[in-house]
CSV table of C-alpha atoms in Angstrom, one decimal:
chain,number,residue,atom,x,y,z
Z,1,UNK,CA,92.7,-83.0,22.3
Z,2,UNK,CA,93.5,-85.5,25.3
Z,3,UNK,CA,96.0,-87.6,24.7
Z,4,UNK,CA,96.8,-90.2,27.6
Z,5,UNK,CA,100.6,-90.6,28.3
Z,6,UNK,CA,101.9,-93.9,28.8
Z,7,UNK,CA,104.5,-94.9,31.0
Z,8,UNK,CA,107.2,-97.2,30.9
Z,9,UNK,CA,109.1,-98.1,34.4
Z,10,UNK,CA,112.5,-99.1,34.2
Z,11,UNK,CA,113.0,-99.6,38.0
Z,12,UNK,CA,113.5,-103.4,36.8
Z,13,UNK,CA,117.2,-102.8,35.0
Z,14,UNK,CA,118.0,-99.5,34.0
Z,15,UNK,CA,117.3,-97.5,37.5
Z,16,UNK,CA,119.5,-100.0,39.6
Z,17,UNK,CA,121.9,-100.6,36.6
Z,18,UNK,CA,122.6,-96.9,36.9
Z,19,UNK,CA,122.7,-96.0,40.8
Z,20,UNK,CA,123.1,-99.5,42.6
Z,21,UNK,CA,125.8,-100.9,39.6
Z,22,UNK,CA,123.3,-103.7,38.7
Z,23,UNK,CA,122.9,-105.5,41.8
Z,24,UNK,CA,119.6,-105.7,42.9
Z,25,UNK,CA,118.6,-109.1,43.3
Z,26,UNK,CA,115.4,-111.3,42.2
Z,27,UNK,CA,114.6,-111.4,45.6
Z,28,UNK,CA,114.5,-107.9,46.6
Z,29,UNK,CA,112.3,-107.2,43.9
Z,30,UNK,CA,110.1,-109.8,44.3
Z,31,UNK,CA,108.0,-108.3,47.4
Z,32,UNK,CA,106.6,-105.4,44.6
Z,33,UNK,CA,106.5,-107.5,41.9
Z,34,UNK,CA,102.6,-108.2,42.3
Z,35,UNK,CA,102.1,-103.7,42.9
Z,36,UNK,CA,104.1,-103.3,40.4
Z,37,UNK,CA,101.5,-105.0,38.2
Z,38,UNK,CA,98.6,-103.0,39.3
Z,39,UNK,CA,99.9,-99.5,39.2
Z,40,UNK,CA,99.1,-99.8,34.9
Z,41,UNK,CA,102.2,-98.9,33.6
Z,42,UNK,CA,102.6,-99.5,29.4
Z,43,UNK,CA,105.2,-101.7,29.9
Z,44,UNK,CA,107.9,-102.7,32.6
Z,45,UNK,CA,111.8,-102.6,31.4
Z,46,UNK,CA,112.7,-106.0,33.0
Z,47,UNK,CA,115.8,-107.2,31.7
Z,48,UNK,CA,118.8,-106.8,29.1
Z,49,UNK,CA,121.7,-103.8,29.5
Z,50,UNK,CA,124.3,-105.5,32.2
Z,51,UNK,CA,121.7,-107.5,33.7
Z,52,UNK,CA,122.4,-110.4,31.9
Z,53,UNK,CA,125.9,-110.2,33.0
Z,54,UNK,CA,125.8,-109.2,36.7
Z,55,UNK,CA,123.0,-111.4,37.5
Z,56,UNK,CA,126.1,-114.8,36.6
Z,57,UNK,CA,129.3,-112.8,37.5
Z,58,UNK,CA,128.0,-111.0,41.0
Z,59,UNK,CA,124.4,-112.4,41.9
Z,60,UNK,CA,125.2,-116.3,41.4
Z,61,UNK,CA,121.3,-116.1,40.1
Z,62,UNK,CA,120.3,-117.6,36.2
Z,63,UNK,CA,119.3,-114.1,34.2
Z,64,UNK,CA,116.6,-116.7,32.0
Z,65,UNK,CA,115.2,-118.5,35.5
Z,66,UNK,CA,114.7,-113.9,37.0
Z,67,UNK,CA,112.9,-113.2,33.6
Z,68,UNK,CA,110.5,-116.3,34.4
Z,69,UNK,CA,110.1,-115.6,37.8
Z,70,UNK,CA,109.1,-111.7,37.0
Z,71,UNK,CA,106.7,-113.3,34.4
Z,72,UNK,CA,104.9,-115.4,36.8
Z,73,UNK,CA,104.2,-112.1,38.8
Z,74,UNK,CA,103.9,-109.9,36.4
Z,75,UNK,CA,100.6,-111.3,34.6
Z,76,UNK,CA,98.7,-108.1,33.3
Z,77,UNK,CA,101.4,-105.2,32.3
Z,78,UNK,CA,104.1,-105.5,29.3
Z,79,UNK,CA,108.0,-106.6,30.0
Z,80,UNK,CA,110.5,-105.5,28.0
Z,81,UNK,CA,114.1,-105.7,27.0
Z,82,UNK,CA,116.7,-103.6,26.2
Z,83,UNK,CA,119.1,-105.8,23.4
Z,84,UNK,CA,121.9,-104.5,21.8
Z,85,UNK,CA,121.8,-105.6,18.2
Z,86,UNK,CA,123.8,-108.3,17.4
Z,87,UNK,CA,125.8,-107.8,20.8
Z,88,UNK,CA,122.7,-108.6,22.1
Z,89,UNK,CA,123.3,-108.0,25.9
Z,90,UNK,CA,127.3,-108.4,25.6
Z,91,UNK,CA,130.0,-106.6,24.2
Z,92,UNK,CA,131.0,-107.9,20.9
Z,93,UNK,CA,129.3,-109.1,17.6
Z,94,UNK,CA,127.5,-112.4,17.9
Z,95,UNK,CA,127.2,-115.1,15.1
Z,96,UNK,CA,123.7,-114.9,13.5
Z,97,UNK,CA,122.3,-118.2,14.7
Z,98,UNK,CA,123.2,-116.7,18.5
Z,99,UNK,CA,121.4,-113.8,18.1
Z,100,UNK,CA,118.5,-116.0,16.4
Z,101,UNK,CA,118.3,-118.3,19.0
Z,102,UNK,CA,118.8,-115.6,21.8
Z,103,UNK,CA,116.1,-113.4,20.6
Z,104,UNK,CA,113.5,-116.7,20.0
Z,105,UNK,CA,114.1,-117.4,24.0
Z,106,UNK,CA,113.8,-114.2,25.5
Z,107,UNK,CA,110.3,-113.9,24.2
Z,108,UNK,CA,109.9,-117.3,24.9
Z,109,UNK,CA,111.1,-116.8,28.3
Z,110,UNK,CA,108.1,-113.9,29.1
Z,111,UNK,CA,108.6,-110.7,27.0
Z,112,UNK,CA,106.9,-108.0,25.1
Z,113,UNK,CA,108.7,-105.3,23.8
Z,114,UNK,CA,112.6,-106.0,22.6
Z,115,UNK,CA,113.8,-102.4,22.7
Z,116,UNK,CA,117.1,-102.7,19.8
Z,117,UNK,CA,119.7,-100.6,18.9
Z,118,UNK,CA,123.0,-100.5,17.8
Z,119,UNK,CA,126.1,-97.9,19.3
Z,120,UNK,CA,126.7,-96.4,15.9
Z,121,UNK,CA,122.7,-96.3,14.8
Z,122,UNK,CA,124.3,-98.6,12.4
Z,123,UNK,CA,121.1,-100.6,11.0
Z,124,UNK,CA,122.6,-103.6,9.8
Z,125,UNK,CA,123.4,-104.1,13.2
Z,126,UNK,CA,119.9,-104.4,14.2
Z,127,UNK,CA,118.8,-106.3,11.3
Z,128,UNK,CA,119.0,-109.8,12.8
Z,129,UNK,CA,117.6,-108.9,15.7
Z,130,UNK,CA,114.2,-107.2,14.3
Z,131,UNK,CA,113.6,-109.9,12.0
Z,132,UNK,CA,113.7,-112.8,14.4
Z,133,UNK,CA,111.8,-110.7,17.0
Z,134,UNK,CA,109.3,-109.7,14.5
Z,135,UNK,CA,108.6,-113.6,13.3
Z,136,UNK,CA,108.6,-114.7,16.8
Z,137,UNK,CA,105.5,-111.8,17.7
Z,138,UNK,CA,106.8,-109.4,19.7
Z,139,UNK,CA,106.5,-105.9,19.4
Z,140,UNK,CA,109.7,-104.4,17.9
Z,141,UNK,CA,111.2,-101.2,18.8
Z,142,UNK,CA,113.8,-100.0,16.9
Z,143,UNK,CA,116.1,-97.3,18.9
Z,144,UNK,CA,117.4,-94.4,17.4
Z,145,UNK,CA,120.6,-93.5,19.6
Z,146,UNK,CA,120.8,-89.3,20.2
Z,147,UNK,CA,124.2,-88.0,20.5
Z,148,UNK,CA,125.7,-84.3,19.9
Z,149,UNK,CA,128.4,-83.5,17.7
Z,150,UNK,CA,129.4,-81.6,14.7
Z,151,UNK,CA,128.0,-83.9,11.9
Z,152,UNK,CA,124.3,-85.7,13.7
Z,153,UNK,CA,121.5,-83.2,13.0
Z,154,UNK,CA,118.0,-83.5,13.5
Z,155,UNK,CA,117.8,-85.3,9.8
Z,156,UNK,CA,120.2,-87.7,10.4
Z,157,UNK,CA,118.1,-89.4,13.4
Z,158,UNK,CA,114.9,-89.0,11.7
Z,159,UNK,CA,116.4,-90.7,9.3
Z,160,UNK,CA,117.3,-93.7,10.8
Z,161,UNK,CA,114.1,-93.7,12.7
Z,162,UNK,CA,112.8,-94.4,8.3
Z,163,UNK,CA,115.1,-96.9,8.3
Z,164,UNK,CA,114.2,-98.7,11.0
Z,165,UNK,CA,110.4,-98.3,10.3
Z,166,UNK,CA,110.9,-99.1,6.7
Z,167,UNK,CA,112.6,-102.8,8.2
Z,168,UNK,CA,109.6,-103.4,10.9
Z,169,UNK,CA,109.6,-101.9,13.9
Z,170,UNK,CA,106.3,-101.3,15.5
Z,171,UNK,CA,107.7,-98.1,17.9
Z,172,UNK,CA,110.7,-95.3,17.8
Z,173,UNK,CA,112.8,-95.2,20.9
Z,174,UNK,CA,114.9,-91.9,20.9
Z,175,UNK,CA,117.5,-92.9,23.1
Z,176,UNK,CA,119.8,-90.0,25.5
Z,177,UNK,CA,121.7,-92.5,27.5
Z,178,UNK,CA,123.7,-89.5,28.6
Z,179,UNK,CA,121.1,-86.9,29.6
Z,180,UNK,CA,122.1,-84.7,27.2
Z,181,UNK,CA,118.5,-84.0,25.3
Z,182,UNK,CA,117.6,-79.9,26.1
Z,183,UNK,CA,114.0,-79.8,26.3
Z,184,UNK,CA,113.2,-77.9,23.1
Z,185,UNK,CA,116.1,-79.5,20.9
Z,186,UNK,CA,113.6,-82.7,22.3
Z,187,UNK,CA,110.9,-80.5,21.3
Z,188,UNK,CA,111.8,-79.6,17.6
Z,189,UNK,CA,113.5,-83.8,17.1
Z,190,UNK,CA,109.9,-85.6,18.4
Z,191,UNK,CA,107.7,-83.0,16.2
Z,192,UNK,CA,110.1,-83.3,13.0
Z,193,UNK,CA,110.0,-87.3,13.4
Z,194,UNK,CA,106.0,-87.5,13.8
Z,195,UNK,CA,106.2,-85.8,10.5
Z,196,UNK,CA,108.3,-88.3,9.1
Z,197,UNK,CA,106.7,-91.3,10.3
Z,198,UNK,CA,103.5,-92.7,11.9
Z,199,UNK,CA,104.2,-95.2,14.7
Z,200,UNK,CA,104.5,-94.4,18.5
Z,201,UNK,CA,107.4,-92.4,19.8
Z,202,UNK,CA,109.0,-93.5,23.3
Z,203,UNK,CA,111.8,-91.4,25.1
Z,204,UNK,CA,114.2,-92.5,27.3
Z,205,UNK,CA,116.5,-90.0,28.9
Z,206,UNK,CA,119.0,-89.9,32.0
Z,207,UNK,CA,118.8,-87.1,34.4
Z,208,UNK,CA,122.7,-87.0,34.6
Z,209,UNK,CA,122.7,-83.2,33.0
Z,210,UNK,CA,119.3,-82.3,35.6
Z,211,UNK,CA,117.0,-81.6,31.9
Z,212,UNK,CA,115.5,-85.0,32.4
Z,213,UNK,CA,112.1,-84.2,33.7
Z,214,UNK,CA,111.8,-80.6,31.5
Z,215,UNK,CA,113.1,-83.2,28.4
Z,216,UNK,CA,110.5,-85.2,28.7
Z,217,UNK,CA,107.7,-82.4,29.6
Z,218,UNK,CA,108.7,-80.6,25.8
Z,219,UNK,CA,108.8,-83.9,24.2
Z,220,UNK,CA,105.0,-84.8,25.5
Z,221,UNK,CA,104.0,-81.9,24.3
Z,222,UNK,CA,105.5,-82.3,20.9
Z,223,UNK,CA,103.5,-85.5,20.5
Z,224,UNK,CA,106.3,-88.1,21.8
Z,225,UNK,CA,103.6,-91.5,23.3
Z,226,UNK,CA,105.6,-92.7,26.3
Z,227,UNK,CA,108.0,-91.9,28.6
Z,228,UNK,CA,110.6,-93.5,30.6
Z,229,UNK,CA,110.5,-92.9,34.1
Z,230,UNK,CA,112.3,-94.4,37.2
Z,231,UNK,CA,110.1,-94.8,41.1
Z,232,UNK,CA,111.4,-92.2,43.0
Z,233,UNK,CA,113.6,-93.8,45.4
Z,234,UNK,CA,116.0,-95.0,42.3
Z,235,UNK,CA,115.4,-92.3,39.6
Z,236,UNK,CA,117.5,-88.7,39.1
Z,237,UNK,CA,121.5,-88.6,38.9
Z,238,UNK,CA,122.6,-91.3,35.9
Z,239,UNK,CA,119.0,-92.3,36.5
Z,240,UNK,CA,116.0,-92.0,34.8
Z,241,UNK,CA,113.2,-88.8,36.0
Z,242,UNK,CA,111.0,-89.9,38.8
Z,243,UNK,CA,107.9,-91.9,37.9
Z,244,UNK,CA,105.3,-90.3,40.8
Z,245,UNK,CA,106.8,-86.4,39.8
Z,246,UNK,CA,105.6,-86.7,36.2
Z,247,UNK,CA,102.3,-88.7,36.8
Z,248,UNK,CA,102.0,-85.7,39.1
Z,249,UNK,CA,102.6,-82.6,36.4
Z,250,UNK,CA,101.0,-84.7,34.0
Z,251,UNK,CA,97.9,-84.6,36.5
Z,252,UNK,CA,94.7,-83.2,35.3
Z,253,UNK,CA,95.9,-81.7,32.3
Z,254,UNK,CA,95.3,-83.7,28.4
Z,255,UNK,CA,98.3,-86.1,29.2
Z,256,UNK,CA,97.0,-87.1,32.8
Z,257,UNK,CA,98.4,-91.1,32.9
Z,258,UNK,CA,95.8,-92.3,35.2
Z,259,UNK,CA,98.9,-93.7,37.3
Z,260,UNK,CA,97.5,-94.0,41.1
Z,261,UNK,CA,100.0,-92.1,42.7
Z,262,UNK,CA,99.3,-93.8,46.7
Z,263,UNK,CA,100.3,-96.5,45.0
Z,264,UNK,CA,103.5,-95.5,43.3
Z,265,UNK,CA,104.3,-93.7,46.8
Z,266,UNK,CA,104.2,-97.4,48.5
Z,267,UNK,CA,106.3,-99.2,46.2
Z,268,UNK,CA,108.8,-96.9,46.6
Z,269,UNK,CA,108.8,-97.2,50.0
Z,270,UNK,CA,109.7,-100.9,49.4
Z,271,UNK,CA,113.2,-99.6,47.0
Z,272,UNK,CA,113.9,-96.9,49.0
Z,273,UNK,CA,115.2,-99.8,51.7
Z,274,UNK,CA,116.8,-102.0,48.6
Z,275,UNK,CA,118.4,-98.5,47.8
Z,276,UNK,CA,119.8,-97.7,51.1
Z,277,UNK,CA,120.7,-101.7,51.5
Z,278,UNK,CA,123.4,-101.4,48.9
Z,279,UNK,CA,124.1,-97.7,49.5
Z,280,UNK,CA,123.1,-96.3,53.2
Z,281,UNK,CA,126.1,-93.6,52.8
Z,282,UNK,CA,126.1,-92.4,49.1
Z,283,UNK,CA,123.7,-90.3,47.6
Z,284,UNK,CA,123.8,-91.2,44.0
Z,285,UNK,CA,121.3,-88.7,42.6
Z,286,UNK,CA,122.9,-85.0,42.2
Z,287,UNK,CA,123.5,-83.5,39.1
Z,288,UNK,CA,126.8,-83.9,36.7
Z,289,UNK,CA,127.4,-80.7,33.9
Z,290,UNK,CA,130.3,-82.4,32.6
Z,291,UNK,CA,128.3,-84.7,30.5
Z,292,UNK,CA,127.1,-81.5,28.7
Z,293,UNK,CA,130.7,-80.3,28.3
Z,294,UNK,CA,132.1,-83.1,27.5
Z,295,UNK,CA,129.1,-85.7,25.8
Z,296,UNK,CA,130.2,-88.4,28.8
Z,297,UNK,CA,127.2,-91.2,30.6
Z,298,UNK,CA,127.2,-90.6,34.3
Z,299,UNK,CA,128.1,-94.5,34.5
Z,300,UNK,CA,131.4,-93.8,31.8
Z,301,UNK,CA,132.3,-91.2,34.4
Z,302,UNK,CA,132.4,-94.0,37.1
Z,303,UNK,CA,133.8,-96.3,35.3
Z,304,UNK,CA,136.8,-93.7,34.1
Z,305,UNK,CA,137.2,-92.7,37.6
Z,306,UNK,CA,138.1,-96.8,38.6
Z,307,UNK,CA,140.4,-96.8,36.1
Z,308,UNK,CA,142.5,-94.4,37.0
Z,309,UNK,CA,142.5,-95.4,40.9
Z,310,UNK,CA,143.4,-99.0,40.2
Z,311,UNK,CA,146.2,-97.1,38.5
Z,312,UNK,CA,146.9,-94.6,41.1
Z,313,UNK,CA,146.4,-91.7,38.8
Z,314,UNK,CA,143.4,-89.5,40.0
Z,315,UNK,CA,145.3,-86.8,39.1
Z,316,UNK,CA,144.6,-87.1,35.6
Z,317,UNK,CA,141.1,-87.8,35.5
Z,318,UNK,CA,140.2,-84.0,34.2
Z,319,UNK,CA,143.2,-84.6,31.9
Z,320,UNK,CA,141.4,-88.2,30.6
Z,321,UNK,CA,137.9,-86.4,30.1
Z,322,UNK,CA,139.5,-84.1,27.8
Z,323,UNK,CA,141.0,-86.4,25.8
Z,324,UNK,CA,137.6,-89.0,25.6
Z,325,UNK,CA,136.3,-85.7,22.6
Z,326,UNK,CA,139.1,-85.9,20.7
Z,327,UNK,CA,139.4,-89.8,20.9
Z,328,UNK,CA,135.5,-89.9,19.9
Z,329,UNK,CA,136.7,-87.5,17.1
Z,330,UNK,CA,139.3,-89.1,15.4
Z,331,UNK,CA,137.2,-92.2,15.5
Z,332,UNK,CA,134.2,-90.8,13.5
Z,333,UNK,CA,132.2,-89.3,16.7
Z,334,UNK,CA,130.5,-92.6,18.2
Z,335,UNK,CA,127.7,-92.4,20.6
Z,336,UNK,CA,129.0,-92.8,24.2
Z,337,UNK,CA,126.8,-95.8,24.8
Z,338,UNK,CA,127.7,-99.8,25.5
Z,339,UNK,CA,130.2,-100.9,24.3
Z,340,UNK,CA,131.7,-97.5,22.3
Z,341,UNK,CA,131.6,-95.7,25.9
Z,342,UNK,CA,134.1,-98.4,27.1
Z,343,UNK,CA,136.7,-98.5,23.9
Z,344,UNK,CA,137.1,-94.5,23.6
Z,345,UNK,CA,137.2,-94.0,27.7
Z,346,UNK,CA,139.3,-96.7,28.0
Z,347,UNK,CA,141.7,-95.5,25.1
Z,348,UNK,CA,141.4,-92.2,25.9
Z,349,UNK,CA,142.8,-93.1,29.7
Z,350,UNK,CA,145.3,-95.3,27.8
Z,351,UNK,CA,146.7,-92.4,25.8
Z,352,UNK,CA,146.8,-89.9,29.3
Z,353,UNK,CA,148.6,-93.0,31.1
Z,354,UNK,CA,151.6,-93.5,28.6
Z,355,UNK,CA,152.4,-90.1,27.6
Z,356,UNK,CA,152.4,-90.4,23.9
Z,357,UNK,CA,148.7,-90.8,21.6
Z,358,UNK,CA,147.7,-94.3,20.4
Z,359,UNK,CA,151.5,-95.4,21.7
Z,360,UNK,CA,149.3,-98.0,23.3
Z,361,UNK,CA,146.2,-99.5,21.6
Z,362,UNK,CA,143.3,-101.6,23.0
Z,363,UNK,CA,142.5,-104.2,20.5
Z,364,UNK,CA,139.0,-103.4,20.5
Z,365,UNK,CA,139.9,-100.2,18.9
Z,366,UNK,CA,142.0,-101.6,16.5
Z,367,UNK,CA,138.6,-103.8,16.1
Z,368,UNK,CA,136.8,-100.7,15.3
Z,369,UNK,CA,138.7,-99.2,13.0
Z,370,UNK,CA,139.0,-102.5,11.1
Z,371,UNK,CA,135.1,-101.9,10.9
Z,372,UNK,CA,134.1,-104.8,12.9
Z,373,UNK,CA,131.9,-103.3,15.3
Z,374,UNK,CA,129.8,-101.5,12.3
Z,375,UNK,CA,130.1,-98.2,10.0
Z,376,UNK,CA,131.4,-94.7,11.9
Z,377,UNK,CA,129.2,-91.9,11.6
Z,378,UNK,CA,132.2,-89.9,9.6
Z,379,UNK,CA,134.9,-91.8,7.9
Z,380,UNK,CA,138.0,-92.4,9.9
Z,381,UNK,CA,140.8,-90.2,8.9
Z,382,UNK,CA,143.5,-91.7,6.8
Z,383,UNK,CA,146.4,-91.2,9.1
Z,384,UNK,CA,144.4,-91.9,12.2
Z,385,UNK,CA,143.6,-95.1,10.7
Z,386,UNK,CA,146.9,-96.0,9.6
Z,387,UNK,CA,148.0,-94.9,12.9
Z,388,UNK,CA,146.3,-98.1,14.7
Z,389,UNK,CA,146.0,-100.6,12.3
Z,390,UNK,CA,148.2,-99.4,9.4
Z,391,UNK,CA,147.7,-100.0,5.7
Z,392,UNK,CA,145.2,-103.1,6.7
Z,393,UNK,CA,142.0,-102.0,4.8
Z,394,UNK,CA,138.7,-102.4,7.2
Z,395,UNK,CA,135.4,-104.1,6.1
Z,396,UNK,CA,132.4,-102.7,4.3
Z,397,UNK,CA,130.4,-105.5,4.7
Z,398,UNK,CA,127.3,-106.3,7.6
Z,399,UNK,CA,130.2,-107.5,10.5
Z,400,UNK,CA,128.5,-110.0,11.8
Z,401,UNK,CA,128.3,-111.4,7.9
Z,402,UNK,CA,132.0,-112.7,8.7
Z,403,UNK,CA,131.1,-114.9,11.8
Z,404,UNK,CA,130.6,-118.7,11.4
Z,405,UNK,CA,127.7,-119.8,13.5
Z,406,UNK,CA,129.2,-121.2,17.2
Z,407,UNK,CA,126.3,-123.1,19.0
Z,408,UNK,CA,126.6,-126.8,17.5
Z,409,UNK,CA,130.5,-126.0,18.1
Z,410,UNK,CA,129.5,-125.0,21.8
Z,411,UNK,CA,127.0,-128.1,22.6
Z,412,UNK,CA,130.1,-130.2,22.2
Z,413,UNK,CA,132.0,-127.6,24.8
Z,414,UNK,CA,129.8,-127.6,27.7
Z,415,UNK,CA,127.7,-130.5,26.7
Z,416,UNK,CA,128.5,-132.4,30.8
Z,417,UNK,CA,126.8,-128.6,31.7
Z,418,UNK,CA,123.6,-128.1,29.6
Z,419,UNK,CA,120.6,-128.1,31.3
Z,420,UNK,CA,118.2,-125.9,28.9
Z,421,UNK,CA,118.7,-124.3,25.7
Z,422,UNK,CA,119.7,-121.6,27.2
Z,423,UNK,CA,122.6,-122.5,28.9
Z,424,UNK,CA,124.5,-122.3,25.3
Z,425,UNK,CA,123.5,-118.9,25.0
Z,426,UNK,CA,124.4,-117.7,28.2
Z,427,UNK,CA,127.8,-119.9,27.7
Z,428,UNK,CA,128.2,-118.0,24.1
Z,429,UNK,CA,128.1,-114.5,25.4
Z,430,UNK,CA,129.7,-115.0,28.6
Z,431,UNK,CA,132.4,-118.0,28.1
Z,432,UNK,CA,134.5,-117.3,31.7
Z,433,UNK,CA,131.3,-116.7,33.9
Z,434,UNK,CA,129.0,-118.8,32.4
Z,435,UNK,CA,131.5,-122.0,33.2
Z,436,UNK,CA,131.9,-120.9,36.8
Z,437,UNK,CA,128.7,-119.7,37.6
Z,438,UNK,CA,127.6,-123.7,36.0
Z,439,UNK,CA,130.0,-125.3,38.0
Z,440,UNK,CA,129.0,-123.5,41.2
Z,441,UNK,CA,125.7,-125.1,40.3
Z,442,UNK,CA,126.1,-128.4,39.6
Z,443,UNK,CA,128.6,-128.5,42.9
Z,444,UNK,CA,125.2,-127.2,44.9
Z,445,UNK,CA,123.0,-129.4,42.9
Z,446,UNK,CA,124.9,-133.1,43.5
Z,447,UNK,CA,126.6,-132.1,46.1
Z,448,UNK,CA,130.0,-133.1,45.2
Z,449,UNK,CA,133.6,-131.7,45.4
Z,450,UNK,CA,134.7,-129.0,43.6
Z,451,UNK,CA,138.3,-130.9,42.5
Z,452,UNK,CA,136.3,-133.1,40.8
Z,453,UNK,CA,135.1,-131.1,38.5
Z,454,UNK,CA,138.5,-131.8,36.6
Z,455,UNK,CA,137.7,-135.1,35.6
Z,456,UNK,CA,136.3,-136.9,32.6
Z,457,UNK,CA,133.2,-134.9,31.9
Z,458,UNK,CA,131.3,-137.7,31.6
Z,459,UNK,CA,131.7,-138.5,35.0
Z,460,UNK,CA,128.6,-137.1,36.4
Z,461,UNK,CA,126.3,-138.1,33.3
Z,462,UNK,CA,124.6,-140.2,35.2
Z,463,UNK,CA,124.1,-138.7,38.4
Z,464,UNK,CA,120.1,-138.4,39.9
Z,465,UNK,CA,118.5,-134.8,39.5
């Protein structure tokens, strides 16, 4: 029976997040956007993840304007984003009023599909985003974060998927952020998930371990409907399997994607030049099998290396990657994906460099143990909990229930700088970075002396646009 496989290309989001530190500018994307629209993809992942942060922090781009410009050029293909549940595109929980407005504005500015995940697979942290996205008419893709531990198994992933479907998810994504999902494990997971839920299943994996393409093929044979890939010039390594390779492998089979390899090849040439501009001397497309042994995603390995370099302690690298699984176990086996990967990794570095485990405790670890990030896979042992937060009792409610609404307060704080409602959200997510961005924007727009920005906040209220 013919079953055409659909393809989501990550070239405009995860591919360059994985290989170019999310530094691709809109200017570098624009020349091929209309060609990408002609390919016939199921969707293009264009927003979310670290792109929002990088736009304002490093590229001096407004992420909301970038999204609108992409939507103007890509008229036929669905656009999708990666949303970290109650974390949105940041690194902590935000109040419900911020989540609601963010999801509304993301859809209003051009998104069709919202892929919602939570680092702990705590569905309570996805509830608000799913509810709002459904209300606003977007396609909601509930996400099951895949990981390996003594307490994770196929049934647990299926239970999470069923919860997400019951909450209104239109499809399910299996998110293998580290590239550790083995081919035959993928076959079993997809087969059994298909038996229990009646919505499309999409696979997102990375090539870090070298298994990515094989995992995609076995998932397809098991019944997966959609596969994430990346144009070949920004594929492999810590990115996704190559789009052209998957398309070629499935051609003239019952799973034929129907995508045009010649057009894909032309697009790949453009991104090859972009990659060379960013990283002319570094090959980032190799296989790193340490991810299989330590369950550490490629991006996390890079982050650990950077932290140790800053402390002139690269000789401690092996000690740190051995410490990461220990901290992860003590924290209840969270999947290592943003933000838990950063939290666990940094605590492992502190444990090694201080010479005594938990002598120095990250504030985020304290918040995690208190329950402010959600519910760990298994409860944290009493001796670890007491070592980190003493006799304080962790919360048991949905973490966001404890957060006060924030938007009205923000309106008053940054009234001088607001040009559009989306600015409130940018500031809510990244206050300091957003303020620097807004000040640069004001300086460029009004051609004023930067020192004047320290004067009365109403000084510029009557300036012409």
